[in-house]
Every structure is written in structure tokens, then in C-alpha cells.
């Protein structure tokens, strides 16, 4: 029976074929350590880029992945002493003189940390070593990179990159490739990125945390009931369908708290917020994905660090309502054995 | 460091197998893996109209073994069932012109001894690190270089140290010298190695050496080779060369030169190549000098599918210079 299951599973992978024989695959060792010089190791995460990812990319861009780009692919997590520094993802792009392979480095917000041409036969490649060009690409997120291209995605906008005429074709290929790589990573490696972000936030909040274990069910009946009763029908702006939670364990595998990620939509804000609580349910840290949109909001939210349900506070405004919802969601019995 | 990594690898393998039961065992093996079935059919028609067929049905498995602290090893496993009919001349891997054979194309673990990739230990059935083949993947393709003619096989059982730094990559191997099957009759053994510049450059240079004894149908025969290879890319054109000199046993000196020009389309779904291979034999019992030409095209018409055709004509030697040459067709499907 197990053999049959194994065979069926194997066959179910049939659409994930890669055209290249696997003996030809090589890790981009040199590129990883050049993009993250402080790294001391890396680890591979292999996932399937399938039709769903292709659709996701097509919804965000005026172009999408070629069918030859589907299959099993690797994102590399650059690490130092076990802590994540960022991601490296190598993707290819058709160009006039053959495929260009670009090794992209991203931080966990998927902003460009750096890039290297792993393989490029275009004679204009040296132009992209110039700091004036690199500085226009590095640090950009998806939306900012997208602004470098014309709306149809077929060419760079005028003055987008300081390139002479002979470098524009490769520049266009580079930016298209970067956008495709970010969109692909966010789609096919979504769960992995959430996990890496959660581990990173948790360890910043509490250096003793060693394991960050995803909660399979965030909103049980009790939590739903408590939220309905306390928050009311209009909600707090938290998009509960997008919330995620984790149990936090220290090196002795003792439970030391929880981490909650909430998407908060409250005009004019639309933020991903990370909330860390300790084993007593007290908020110990809060972070935002990306940058805070304004310092007053940051102050208003961060001033709730130290709050818990035991020390009742007034739900006077939208931030207080948000924090109340977060505390209610985090509040639950300590796990006997965290779901793994 | 070596023992630490071997211990970690063993632990990871055991953990992945023992930590779970039933479906969990297989699921844990699927993690960070790629699996593909690789099928191909090849038809070779020689100048006399005789037809030989080769069929391959293989698995292609790639598995990265990792811990939270980093990757430990990569497994590449390519067991292939081969069927040949009317294959004349018959490569030594087959028992006769009509034969079934299990071919261990590549079947090894590459264990990381340094995380930066500068030092790895490869164990199993590995491709000999010699010449252009080290850089180019030709397993299961019509386009071939000089590894099989030089040593009688392309891959052998053994181990190697390999790695890459900023500008240099290298591999140094000790292998059994028996090719597809591990056989120690007559105690063959081969040391081979190549050091070269980065394969990602537009100009790639390599120096290869090999010394030892290989098992052939005539028994154990000494092989020595020194070779240099170079690859130049400009736009969508490639120009490759491989020059080698050495001996087959005490009485035969051999010098070979290969030159290839190739061209590909922007999507790299079409590749065309022209090769010229000259072999110069000196010494008693040596065969005639030969000059072979090959003209081939490979096309990937759809995902997983590859079609190829190669025309081979002997221009000098073996009494076939006036023959019509041979044509090989191949259809390959990975699914």
C-alpha cells in the first residue's frame, strides 16, 4: 500500500518536470556569499512553480512566466549563526543573446538587497556594475521596481536607469526579471516567507526563542465568541482571514509566548503588524511589515507594549480596538504540545 | 569537519526515515526534492542502412538534505533501464548488440565539507572530472565530447573532492576504473581531476589530468591523459575546444583534438552544433588516425520534450572516409 501511495505521489508530481537533467543543477554558492558577505551558511527551500503561480504573476504584471520556467525551483536562505540574513533566488530571462540568469538577493520584505548576473552573454553587462545603476535597483520593492517600466512592461521608462542606448535591452530584461522573481517568490514560497519573517521577529523580541511553530487554527469557537462580544460586528479593521499565529518555544522547548500577524485595514492605513506576547499574554513587541507610515501611528501602537487583558484599558479609539482584538486572539491556554 | 558533516548527514538521513511513520516517511523525503521520469528513444541509421535502436527509461532524482543550520548534502540519483537492439559497434557497457542493462548514469551524494562550497566530498557513481564534459551536461543527449572515447565510460564508482571559489572550480576523483558496474577484477583504479575557471564566465579554461588503469573487455589497461579545454561565448555563439594527449597502455600514444562551434536561439530552445574530432595514434598496435565530423540540432518544442538529430561522418581513417556517414535521431520526454 505504501508503495502504491509512493507511486501515486510520484506520478502526481509529473507536471512539475524540469527540462534540465538534475545532474546539471548547481547551487549558486559564489553568488550567495557575494550577495551576503557576512553569511556563514545557506539552506535550500525547494518549491513548485506551477500554474497557480503563473496566474498569480499574470495578475500582477503585464507579462508572466514562460511554461519552461515552471517546475521545481530553489530559494536559498542566507544565514549567519542560524539567523536569516535574506533570500537568494536565481531566475532566467530570455534576451537577444540567450538566457540571462540573475541571482537576486532580497530582504524578508522582498526588497532588493542586491543582484548579480550569474550568466549573461550581453556585452553591455559591465554597465550594470556601476553604482549609479545598482543604486536605482537596490532597496526597491515590487511597486517601486514596477515604476521603472512602461505600463506595458516592454521597456524602461525614460531615465529609469542611467544607461546608454546599448544597455536598455538588458536593463529592461533585468527589471522584468526582478519583478517576476519577487512575484514568483511571494506566490510559491509564501508560507516559507511568513515562517522566516515570524522567526526573525520572534528572535528580535526574545533572543532565547529557538522554535517558532505555526498554529494550525487561530480562530477557534471561544476566540470567535470573545471577539464578537468584545469587538462588535463592525470589527477592528483586522482582516481575520489573513491572520497567522505561531507558538514560541525556547531552547528547552518550553513555551514562552505567541506571535500573531494581522493585516489591519483602517483608512488610510493597510498594514501587516507582528505582535509578540509572552507566556502571561502580555504584549512584548510589535513590528510593522516594511516601514511605519507615520510616527504618530507608530507611537500609538507601540505604546501598547506591556498591555494585557488583565490590565483593562479603554477602547477609546481604533488603535485600542485593534490591540484589544490582538490580545483576545493571543489569549488562550498554554499549549500542552505545540502543533508541528 | 568531515566527520561532523558525515555525522550530520547520517543523522539527517536517519531522522528523515525514522522520525515519522507511513506517509510521513515519504513526505519527508519529498521535501526539497525533485523527481522526474526521463524517457528517450534513439534510432541510429548507418551508411549501409542498418538500423540500431536505443531506449532509455530512467528516474532523475535530486534531493537536498538540510537542517535549520544549512544544507548538508545533495543527492543526484539517475538509475536508468536501457534497451539496445542491433547496436554495432557495441559499447562495452552492453553484453551484446541486443541487451537490457541498468545504467547508473549519475548516482551520488555530494556532501558539503564547507558551507561556502569551496570543499565538498562526492561519493557514489560520478562523472569523471575531465575535459568539457565537466562543464556541460551531455547525459542522455546526442551531443557528446571525449570522455567515453578516452576512458571507455563517462561515470565511475568512487569519490571526489570538489568545490568552487570566486574564480576557480575543481574536482579531483579516485574511482574504481570499472565504469557502470563496480568491479575490482585486476584492481583497476583511476585518478582524474580538472581545475578550471568559473563556468559562468564568457571565457572558460580548464586543465585536466587522469592516470590509472581501467577495466576493459580485454582486461585492465593503463590510461594516462593530460588535457586542456576552453569555451568561448560571444552573443549566441559558442566556440569550444578540447585537446588531450596521453596513452592507452605502454604501446599506444594518443593525441586528440576536438573543436565545436554552436549557436542557440534567444530562448535557448534550439541548439545547433558542428564538431570536428581528430585522433592521432602512435605506436605498435595503434589504429589508424581518424577525423570525424558531427553536425547536430536539438529542439525543445514543448515543456519536457526534446528532439534531436545528429549526422556523423568519418572523414579519415577506419576505411570509411568515403562512406555516407550515420544519422542518429532522438526523442526525449521528461515527465
XYZ file of C-alpha atoms in Angstrom:
675
model
C 0.000 0.000 0.000
C 2.804 2.371 0.901
C 4.469 1.577 -2.404
C 1.239 2.402 -4.210
C 0.919 5.693 -2.320
C 4.530 6.483 -3.138
C 3.988 5.720 -6.801
C 0.813 7.790 -6.976
C 2.514 10.675 -5.255
C 5.382 10.393 -7.669
C 3.037 10.475 -10.616
C 1.174 13.417 -9.126
C 4.441 15.352 -9.428
C 4.518 14.716 -13.135
C 3.590 18.258 -14.109
C 6.496 19.598 -12.104
C 9.067 18.416 -14.571
C 12.224 20.402 -15.214
C 13.649 20.280 -18.707
C 17.214 20.183 -17.474
C 18.659 16.915 -16.138
C 19.283 17.309 -12.441
C 22.954 16.416 -12.654
C 23.374 19.844 -14.258
C 21.908 21.722 -11.278
C 24.380 23.663 -9.193
C 23.903 25.857 -6.171
C 24.896 29.493 -6.704
C 27.469 29.268 -3.904
C 29.627 32.107 -5.079
C 26.678 34.396 -5.718
C 25.090 33.766 -2.313
C 28.241 34.684 -0.435
C 28.944 37.654 -2.678
C 25.426 38.987 -2.156
C 25.551 38.303 1.589
C 29.260 38.507 2.509
C 28.517 38.131 6.212
C 26.699 34.807 5.692
C 28.252 31.638 7.086
C 25.782 29.148 5.582
C 22.693 28.819 3.443
C 19.797 26.441 3.241
C 17.666 25.478 0.270
C 13.892 25.602 0.093
C 12.612 23.761 -2.983
C 9.042 24.512 -4.057
C 6.890 24.037 -7.123
C 6.279 26.890 -9.500
C 3.058 25.730 -11.090
C 0.128 27.082 -12.997
C -1.275 28.829 -9.899
C 1.934 30.818 -9.508
C 1.903 31.631 -13.192
C -1.606 33.030 -12.769
C -0.562 34.999 -9.677
C 2.266 36.617 -11.613
C -0.032 37.361 -14.557
C -2.434 39.176 -12.229
C 0.326 41.486 -11.010
C 2.263 42.073 -14.214
C 1.557 42.606 -17.902
C 3.720 39.541 -18.568
C 4.161 36.242 -16.802
C 6.288 33.130 -16.558
C 7.076 31.097 -19.635
C 5.951 27.480 -19.407
C 9.602 26.469 -19.425
C 10.011 28.340 -16.148
C 7.545 26.104 -14.322
C 8.744 23.173 -12.251
C 10.644 22.696 -9.028
C 12.883 25.591 -8.095
C 15.019 26.658 -5.163
C 15.130 29.727 -2.980
C 18.235 29.931 -0.812
C 18.095 31.328 2.721
C 21.382 33.061 3.558
C 22.170 32.705 7.243
C 24.632 33.797 9.862
C 24.810 31.745 13.033
C 21.441 30.282 12.166
C 19.747 33.683 11.765
C 18.233 34.640 8.426
C 20.002 37.409 6.527
C 17.887 37.262 3.394
C 16.920 35.241 0.347
C 18.614 34.451 -2.944
C 16.536 33.425 -5.936
C 18.047 32.832 -9.380
C 15.748 33.260 -12.370
C 16.380 33.366 -16.075
C 15.136 35.776 -18.702
C 15.222 35.456 -22.461
C 17.327 38.133 -24.066
C 18.637 38.821 -27.524
C 21.750 36.699 -26.989
C 20.278 33.837 -24.999
C 19.070 33.339 -21.474
C 20.248 35.763 -18.829
C 20.410 34.284 -15.332
C 20.145 36.786 -12.498
C 20.816 35.953 -8.859
C 18.571 38.241 -6.821
C 19.051 38.890 -3.124
C 16.091 40.101 -1.092
C 15.431 41.004 2.495
C 12.400 39.418 4.139
C 10.220 42.324 2.980
C 11.278 41.257 -0.542
C 13.110 44.473 -1.185
C 16.087 44.099 -3.492
C 19.230 43.688 -1.427
C 21.412 43.164 -4.489
C 21.710 41.322 -7.764
C 24.356 39.556 -9.844
C 24.335 38.276 -13.372
C 25.091 34.609 -12.930
C 25.164 34.118 -16.685
C 24.917 36.839 -19.285
C 26.293 36.901 -22.811
C 25.286 40.511 -23.421
C 28.235 42.827 -23.967
C 26.533 45.608 -22.018
C 26.784 43.623 -18.772
C 29.638 45.788 -17.355
C 27.292 48.790 -17.344
C 25.363 47.132 -14.562
C 28.407 47.020 -12.296
C 28.170 50.798 -11.981
C 26.968 52.043 -8.626
C 24.691 54.588 -10.320
C 22.765 51.749 -11.916
C 22.790 49.440 -8.908
C 21.589 52.160 -6.564
C 18.493 52.641 -8.761
C 17.576 48.971 -8.316
C 18.806 48.039 -4.838
C 16.420 48.771 -1.999
C 13.341 48.736 -4.192
C 10.253 46.662 -3.512
C 7.865 45.319 -6.123
C 5.881 48.534 -6.555
C 8.982 50.719 -6.771
C 10.646 48.381 -9.264
C 7.476 48.327 -11.338
C 7.671 52.114 -11.679
C 10.878 51.707 -13.682
C 8.963 50.055 -16.525
C 6.471 51.414 -19.005
C 2.911 50.274 -18.193
C 3.047 47.547 -20.822
C 6.235 46.199 -19.256
C 8.032 46.130 -22.585
C 10.581 48.898 -21.986
C 12.189 51.009 -19.317
C 10.697 54.412 -18.644
C 12.804 57.306 -19.794
C 15.595 57.980 -17.291
C 14.566 54.991 -15.182
C 18.136 53.704 -15.195
C 21.208 55.738 -16.205
C 22.042 53.573 -19.212
C 23.174 54.352 -22.740
C 21.121 53.073 -25.653
C 23.081 49.814 -25.896
C 22.220 48.885 -22.302
C 18.469 49.467 -22.446
C 17.510 45.996 -23.667
C 19.411 44.283 -20.875
C 18.103 46.846 -18.388
C 14.544 46.035 -19.403
C 15.233 42.314 -19.102
C 16.757 42.869 -15.665
C 13.809 44.816 -14.264
C 11.251 42.424 -15.776
C 13.188 39.552 -14.281
C 13.301 41.224 -10.868
C 9.551 41.812 -10.857
C 8.876 38.259 -11.954
C 11.214 36.941 -9.282
C 9.544 38.901 -6.478
C 6.053 37.930 -7.631
C 7.074 34.293 -8.018
C 8.745 34.176 -4.620
C 5.732 35.744 -2.921
C 3.432 33.236 -4.568
C 5.276 29.913 -4.482
C 7.247 30.483 -1.261
C 4.500 32.381 0.615
C 4.337 30.073 3.632
C 8.119 29.911 3.876
C 8.456 33.681 3.859
C 5.828 34.039 6.558
C 7.693 31.487 8.626
C 11.046 33.228 8.122
C 9.549 36.592 8.986
C 7.937 35.142 12.097
C 11.220 33.584 13.226
C 13.047 36.830 12.612
C 10.538 38.987 14.530
C 10.286 36.473 17.363
C 14.053 36.323 17.854
C 14.349 40.083 17.807
C 11.749 40.200 20.566
C 13.248 37.380 22.604
C 16.714 36.037 21.808
C 16.066 32.796 23.709
C 13.427 31.673 21.206
C 14.601 28.693 19.166
C 11.442 27.293 17.600
C 8.550 29.134 16.001
C 5.737 26.671 15.344
C 2.798 27.661 13.169
C -0.647 27.450 14.729
C -2.947 25.391 12.592
C -6.124 27.009 13.910
C -6.077 30.612 15.012
C -9.746 31.371 15.489
C -11.419 28.631 17.489
C -15.015 28.924 18.724
C -14.006 30.556 22.006
C -11.899 33.186 20.310
C -14.621 33.943 17.783
C -17.159 34.278 20.530
C -14.902 36.550 22.565
C -14.181 38.721 19.540
C -17.842 39.011 18.593
C -18.725 40.001 22.114
C -15.842 42.431 22.698
C -15.218 43.981 19.304
C -18.685 44.077 17.853
C -19.997 43.489 14.373
C -18.017 46.259 12.687
C -14.720 44.710 13.668
C -11.450 46.432 14.420
C -10.088 46.555 10.903
C -8.256 43.225 11.269
C -8.698 41.042 8.188
C -9.066 37.828 10.119
C -8.855 35.581 7.073
C -5.264 36.720 6.617
C -4.138 36.439 10.241
C -1.481 33.893 11.171
C -0.203 32.734 14.521
C 2.769 30.868 15.963
C 3.739 29.308 19.276
C 7.159 30.346 20.548
C 9.469 27.854 22.252
C 12.831 28.399 23.878
C 15.897 26.188 23.619
C 14.451 23.792 26.227
C 11.319 23.613 24.066
C 9.402 25.375 26.837
C 6.514 27.542 25.642
C 7.367 31.217 26.094
C 4.672 33.042 24.164
C 2.931 33.630 20.864
C 3.311 35.612 17.698
C 0.397 36.978 15.727
C 0.425 38.630 12.319
C -2.572 40.730 11.419
C -3.452 42.691 8.363
C -5.028 45.916 9.613
C -7.113 47.910 7.180
C -8.136 51.204 8.662
C -8.269 54.119 6.293
C -5.802 55.430 5.263
C -3.722 52.512 6.564
C -3.271 48.985 5.258
C -0.557 47.369 7.367
C 0.827 43.964 8.271
C 1.514 44.058 12.005
C 3.501 41.495 14.021
C 2.551 41.117 17.680
C 4.594 39.143 20.188
C 3.240 38.160 23.583
C 4.903 36.350 26.457
C 3.566 33.343 28.360
C 1.400 35.674 30.502
C -0.341 37.145 27.467
C 1.466 40.470 27.789
C 2.469 42.226 24.594
C 6.255 42.359 24.435
C 6.855 43.682 20.942
C 5.100 44.967 17.870
C 6.573 45.485 14.422
C 5.227 46.551 11.089
C 5.992 44.930 7.740
C 8.127 47.449 5.847
C 8.171 50.955 7.271
C 5.736 52.760 9.583
C 3.582 55.120 7.520
C 3.763 57.864 10.158
C 5.466 58.325 13.517
C 2.264 59.152 15.402
C 0.679 55.868 14.465
C 3.846 54.049 15.416
C 3.848 55.735 18.813
C 0.168 54.979 19.322
C 0.628 51.293 18.582
C 3.979 50.768 20.273
C 2.744 52.419 23.448
C 0.673 49.285 23.969
C 3.725 47.124 24.535
C 3.275 45.857 28.095
C -0.511 45.719 27.808
C -2.509 42.598 28.587
C -6.120 41.683 29.092
C -5.680 41.623 32.867
C -4.846 45.314 32.925
C -8.006 46.580 31.303
C -7.669 49.583 29.098
C -10.160 51.876 27.462
C -11.169 51.007 23.914
C -11.373 54.663 23.099
C -10.057 54.629 19.573
C -9.261 52.483 16.599
C -5.780 51.548 17.815
C -7.113 50.470 21.203
C -9.768 48.381 19.468
C -7.081 46.795 17.336
C -4.908 45.993 20.343
C -7.890 44.586 22.199
C -8.608 42.248 19.313
C -4.974 41.167 19.191
C -4.890 40.437 22.916
C -8.102 38.448 22.692
C -6.723 36.437 19.794
C -3.463 35.742 21.588
C -5.256 34.812 24.800
C -5.716 31.062 25.068
C -4.474 28.240 27.269
C -0.821 27.327 27.068
C -0.277 24.525 24.583
C 0.354 21.080 26.001
C 2.344 20.128 22.964
C 2.568 22.649 20.175
C 1.181 21.602 16.839
C 4.014 20.696 14.499
C 34.784 18.986 9.875
C 34.481 15.978 7.575
C 33.253 13.743 10.352
C 30.891 16.427 11.612
C 29.253 16.690 8.224
C 29.143 12.938 7.715
C 27.555 12.581 11.133
C 25.054 15.321 10.348
C 24.254 13.682 7.020
C 23.754 10.310 8.668
C 21.627 11.900 11.353
C 19.518 13.754 8.819
C 19.034 10.621 6.741
C 18.075 8.618 9.794
C 15.844 11.381 11.082
C 14.045 11.718 7.788
C 13.456 7.996 7.736
C 12.761 7.279 11.373
C 11.048 10.315 12.759
C 7.789 9.507 11.124
C 5.757 6.576 10.055
C 3.921 5.592 6.893
C 3.082 8.677 4.809
C 5.396 10.880 6.872
C 8.477 8.988 5.779
C 7.768 9.574 2.117
C 6.633 13.139 2.694
C 9.875 13.954 4.458
C 11.825 12.515 1.524
C 9.842 14.633 -0.903
C 10.818 17.776 0.986
C 13.428 19.698 -1.005
C 13.404 17.074 -3.746
C 12.810 16.890 -7.480
C 11.616 13.715 -9.185
C 11.263 13.186 -12.895
C 10.874 10.222 -15.202
C 13.271 10.541 -18.094
C 12.436 8.553 -21.229
C 14.158 8.619 -24.572
C 14.331 6.667 -27.779
C 17.249 6.884 -30.168
C 17.462 5.473 -33.699
C 20.814 5.279 -35.483
C 20.948 4.607 -39.211
C 24.409 3.923 -40.612
C 25.704 4.361 -44.128
C 24.670 0.846 -45.116
C 21.126 1.418 -43.994
C 21.478 -0.768 -40.876
C 19.340 0.465 -38.024
C 20.186 0.337 -34.338
C 17.812 1.449 -31.604
C 18.391 2.511 -28.039
C 15.660 3.124 -25.486
C 16.132 4.551 -22.007
C 13.650 4.657 -19.150
C 15.061 6.334 -16.104
C 14.427 8.185 -12.915
C 16.036 11.528 -12.265
C 16.010 12.405 -8.581
C 17.545 15.440 -6.915
C 17.289 15.802 -3.169
C 18.838 18.434 -0.909
C 19.316 17.341 2.678
C 19.152 20.315 5.004
C 18.972 21.191 8.636
C 17.934 24.504 10.152
C 21.598 25.472 10.106
C 22.150 24.895 6.403
C 22.352 22.381 3.596
C 24.347 19.245 4.321
C 24.358 17.262 1.099
C 22.787 16.863 -2.317
C 21.777 13.514 -3.755
C 21.540 13.029 -7.522
C 20.189 9.612 -8.444
C 19.639 8.646 -12.073
C 19.037 4.901 -12.367
C 18.108 4.113 -15.958
C 16.942 0.970 -17.682
C 18.456 0.743 -21.159
C 17.438 -1.482 -24.062
C 19.588 -1.679 -27.164
C 18.897 -3.547 -30.384
C 21.334 -4.201 -33.236
C 23.812 -1.808 -31.698
C 27.043 -2.328 -33.624
C 29.702 -1.448 -32.661
C 28.600 -2.273 -29.135
C 29.873 -0.116 -26.273
C 31.460 -2.247 -23.515
C 28.685 -1.363 -21.100
C 26.386 -3.747 -23.004
C 26.849 -7.522 -23.152
C 25.953 -7.633 -26.855
C 24.212 -5.725 -29.631
C 20.808 -6.747 -28.192
C 20.717 -6.248 -24.472
C 18.977 -4.913 -21.394
C 21.142 -3.006 -18.949
C 20.637 -0.971 -15.791
C 22.720 2.156 -16.204
C 23.677 4.219 -13.163
C 24.128 7.447 -15.039
C 24.816 9.619 -12.004
C 24.224 8.168 -8.570
C 25.969 10.022 -5.801
C 25.843 12.206 -2.731
C 27.770 15.459 -2.674
C 28.433 16.249 0.973
C 29.310 19.787 1.990
C 32.510 19.990 3.965
C 32.496 23.777 3.816
C 29.333 25.841 3.669
C 30.751 28.272 1.118
C 31.019 25.494 -1.479
C 34.824 25.528 -1.554
C 35.113 21.895 -0.417
C 32.675 19.029 -0.922
C 33.015 15.259 -0.857
C 31.178 13.373 -3.575
C 30.603 9.650 -3.071
C 28.984 7.186 -5.461
C 28.760 6.893 -9.230
C 30.156 10.152 -10.525
C 31.135 11.675 -13.827
C 34.888 11.660 -14.361
C 36.188 15.203 -13.937
C 37.978 15.550 -17.238
C 37.547 17.968 -20.090
C 34.479 19.738 -21.419
C 32.056 17.155 -20.035
C 32.665 18.543 -16.554
C 31.034 21.819 -17.511
C 28.413 20.584 -19.987
C 25.546 18.221 -19.277
C 25.547 15.591 -22.028
C 23.990 12.632 -20.224
C 21.249 11.201 -22.396
C 21.899 13.631 -25.244
C 23.217 13.159 -28.769
C 25.891 15.785 -28.308
C 28.928 14.171 -26.698
C 32.570 15.001 -26.054
C 35.620 12.833 -25.487
C 35.049 11.270 -22.067
C 33.679 7.949 -23.271
C 36.206 7.524 -26.128
C 39.070 8.344 -23.781
C 38.175 6.108 -20.847
C 35.517 3.708 -22.088
C 32.905 5.209 -19.775
C 31.783 8.619 -18.589
C 30.968 7.835 -14.974
C 32.612 5.559 -12.450
C 32.221 4.445 -8.832
C 34.363 6.286 -6.320
C 34.710 9.580 -4.562
C 35.922 13.061 -5.263
C 36.806 16.286 -3.574
C 35.272 19.222 -5.390
C 34.408 22.840 -4.932
C 34.455 26.353 -6.245
C 35.847 29.662 -5.139
C 35.311 33.092 -6.655
C 37.032 32.346 -9.941
C 38.073 28.704 -9.860
C 36.293 25.371 -9.709
C 37.909 21.999 -9.296
C 37.250 18.300 -8.815
C 39.743 15.555 -8.004
C 38.466 11.988 -8.039
C 39.610 8.489 -7.278
C 37.367 5.948 -8.961
C 37.287 2.202 -9.393
C 38.006 2.269 -13.117
C 35.229 -0.161 -13.948
C 32.514 2.181 -15.218
C 28.864 1.293 -14.797
C 29.409 -1.712 -12.534
C 31.715 -1.755 -9.548
C 34.258 -4.464 -10.382
C 37.687 -4.903 -8.859
C 38.989 -7.697 -11.120
C 42.665 -6.875 -11.678
C 42.445 -3.972 -9.236
C 41.855 -1.124 -11.679
C 41.698 2.399 -10.356
C 41.767 5.859 -11.845
C 42.701 9.267 -10.544
C 41.228 12.101 -12.557
C 40.824 15.774 -11.991
C 40.075 19.084 -13.574
C 40.714 22.637 -12.452
C 39.083 25.417 -14.383
C 37.853 28.957 -14.343
C 34.246 29.758 -13.426
C 31.682 28.213 -15.762
C 29.602 31.387 -15.610
C 32.181 33.443 -17.458
C 32.205 34.100 -21.204
C 35.692 32.582 -21.419
C 36.237 29.316 -19.592
C 39.522 27.423 -19.388
C 40.275 24.055 -17.856
C 43.223 21.753 -17.254
C 42.559 18.043 -16.755
C 44.682 15.052 -15.857
C 43.948 11.356 -15.494
C 46.208 8.463 -14.570
C 45.449 4.880 -13.689
C 44.002 1.676 -15.023
C 40.568 0.971 -16.382
C 38.753 -2.301 -16.849
C 38.055 -3.070 -20.494
C 36.760 -6.202 -22.254
C 40.435 -7.011 -22.908
C 41.326 -6.705 -19.246
C 42.893 -3.931 -17.218
C 44.577 -1.286 -19.382
C 46.589 1.722 -18.321
C 45.258 5.159 -19.233
C 47.070 8.440 -18.993
C 45.711 11.725 -20.224
C 46.502 15.398 -19.919
C 44.044 17.763 -21.483
C 43.142 21.389 -21.815
C 39.728 22.724 -22.692
C 38.351 26.133 -23.468
C 34.920 27.604 -24.112
C 34.296 30.995 -25.617
C 30.866 32.614 -25.784
C 30.008 35.649 -27.820
C 26.406 36.656 -28.162
C 24.505 33.489 -29.056
C 27.558 31.688 -30.407
C 29.839 29.265 -28.624
C 33.256 28.000 -29.631
C 34.632 25.050 -27.639
C 37.818 23.086 -27.872
C 39.410 20.189 -26.048
C 42.956 18.995 -26.651
C 44.392 15.953 -24.945
C 47.409 13.726 -25.095
C 48.283 10.504 -23.345
C 48.491 6.776 -23.740
C 46.394 3.626 -23.779
C 48.739 1.107 -22.268
C 52.529 1.079 -22.756
C 52.443 0.825 -26.538
C 49.879 3.312 -27.801
C 50.189 7.055 -27.602
C 47.116 9.037 -28.453
C 46.551 12.699 -29.199
C 43.094 14.149 -29.676
C 41.670 17.475 -30.687
C 38.029 18.490 -30.640
C 36.602 21.742 -31.920
C 32.943 22.676 -31.718
C 31.018 25.703 -32.871
C 27.451 26.088 -31.669
C 24.592 28.512 -31.884
C 21.325 28.895 -29.970
C 18.170 30.977 -30.199
C 17.336 33.649 -27.567
C 15.011 31.295 -25.646
C 17.633 28.529 -25.881
C 15.074 26.042 -27.124
C 17.101 25.366 -30.259
C 20.779 24.471 -30.300
C 22.855 23.640 -33.336
C 26.443 22.391 -33.316
C 29.273 21.332 -35.569
C 32.115 19.228 -34.213
C 35.396 18.072 -35.661
C 37.345 15.430 -33.733
C 40.784 14.308 -34.789
C 42.578 11.374 -33.164
C 46.221 10.598 -33.795
C 47.509 7.177 -32.707
C 51.209 6.294 -32.434
C 52.857 3.010 -31.531
C 52.576 -0.671 -32.226
C 49.027 -1.959 -32.342
C 47.641 1.525 -32.710
C 44.704 2.043 -35.027
C 44.623 4.408 -37.950
C 44.372 8.132 -37.365
C 40.826 9.347 -37.632
C 38.956 12.545 -38.315
C 35.267 12.620 -37.504
C 32.719 15.320 -38.138
C 29.335 15.770 -36.451
C 26.511 18.106 -37.277
C 23.579 18.229 -34.872
C 20.459 20.114 -33.847
C 18.456 19.903 -30.638
C 14.985 21.384 -30.308
C 12.751 21.653 -27.236
C 9.307 22.058 -28.864
C 7.298 21.879 -25.626
C 7.842 21.520 -21.940
C 9.568 18.234 -21.182
C 10.069 17.295 -24.841
C 13.378 17.323 -26.657
C 14.052 16.234 -30.208
C 17.485 15.876 -31.675
C 19.265 14.760 -34.789
C 22.977 14.343 -35.405
C 24.798 13.418 -38.582
C 28.217 11.842 -38.124
C 30.696 11.310 -40.924
C 34.123 9.852 -40.701
C 36.394 11.958 -42.894
C 39.555 9.954 -42.429
C 40.532 6.549 -41.098
C 38.856 3.206 -40.456
C 38.307 2.907 -44.203
C 35.060 4.836 -44.033
C 36.111 8.176 -45.350
C 34.062 7.650 -48.468
C 31.013 6.271 -46.644
C 27.699 8.025 -46.289
C 28.055 8.509 -42.549
C 25.362 7.818 -39.978
C 22.358 9.682 -38.691
C 21.004 9.495 -35.151
C 17.528 10.688 -34.168
C 16.416 11.072 -30.591
C 13.129 11.836 -28.904
C 13.288 12.525 -25.194
C 10.473 13.195 -22.759
C 10.822 14.118 -19.113
C 7.581 13.952 -17.164
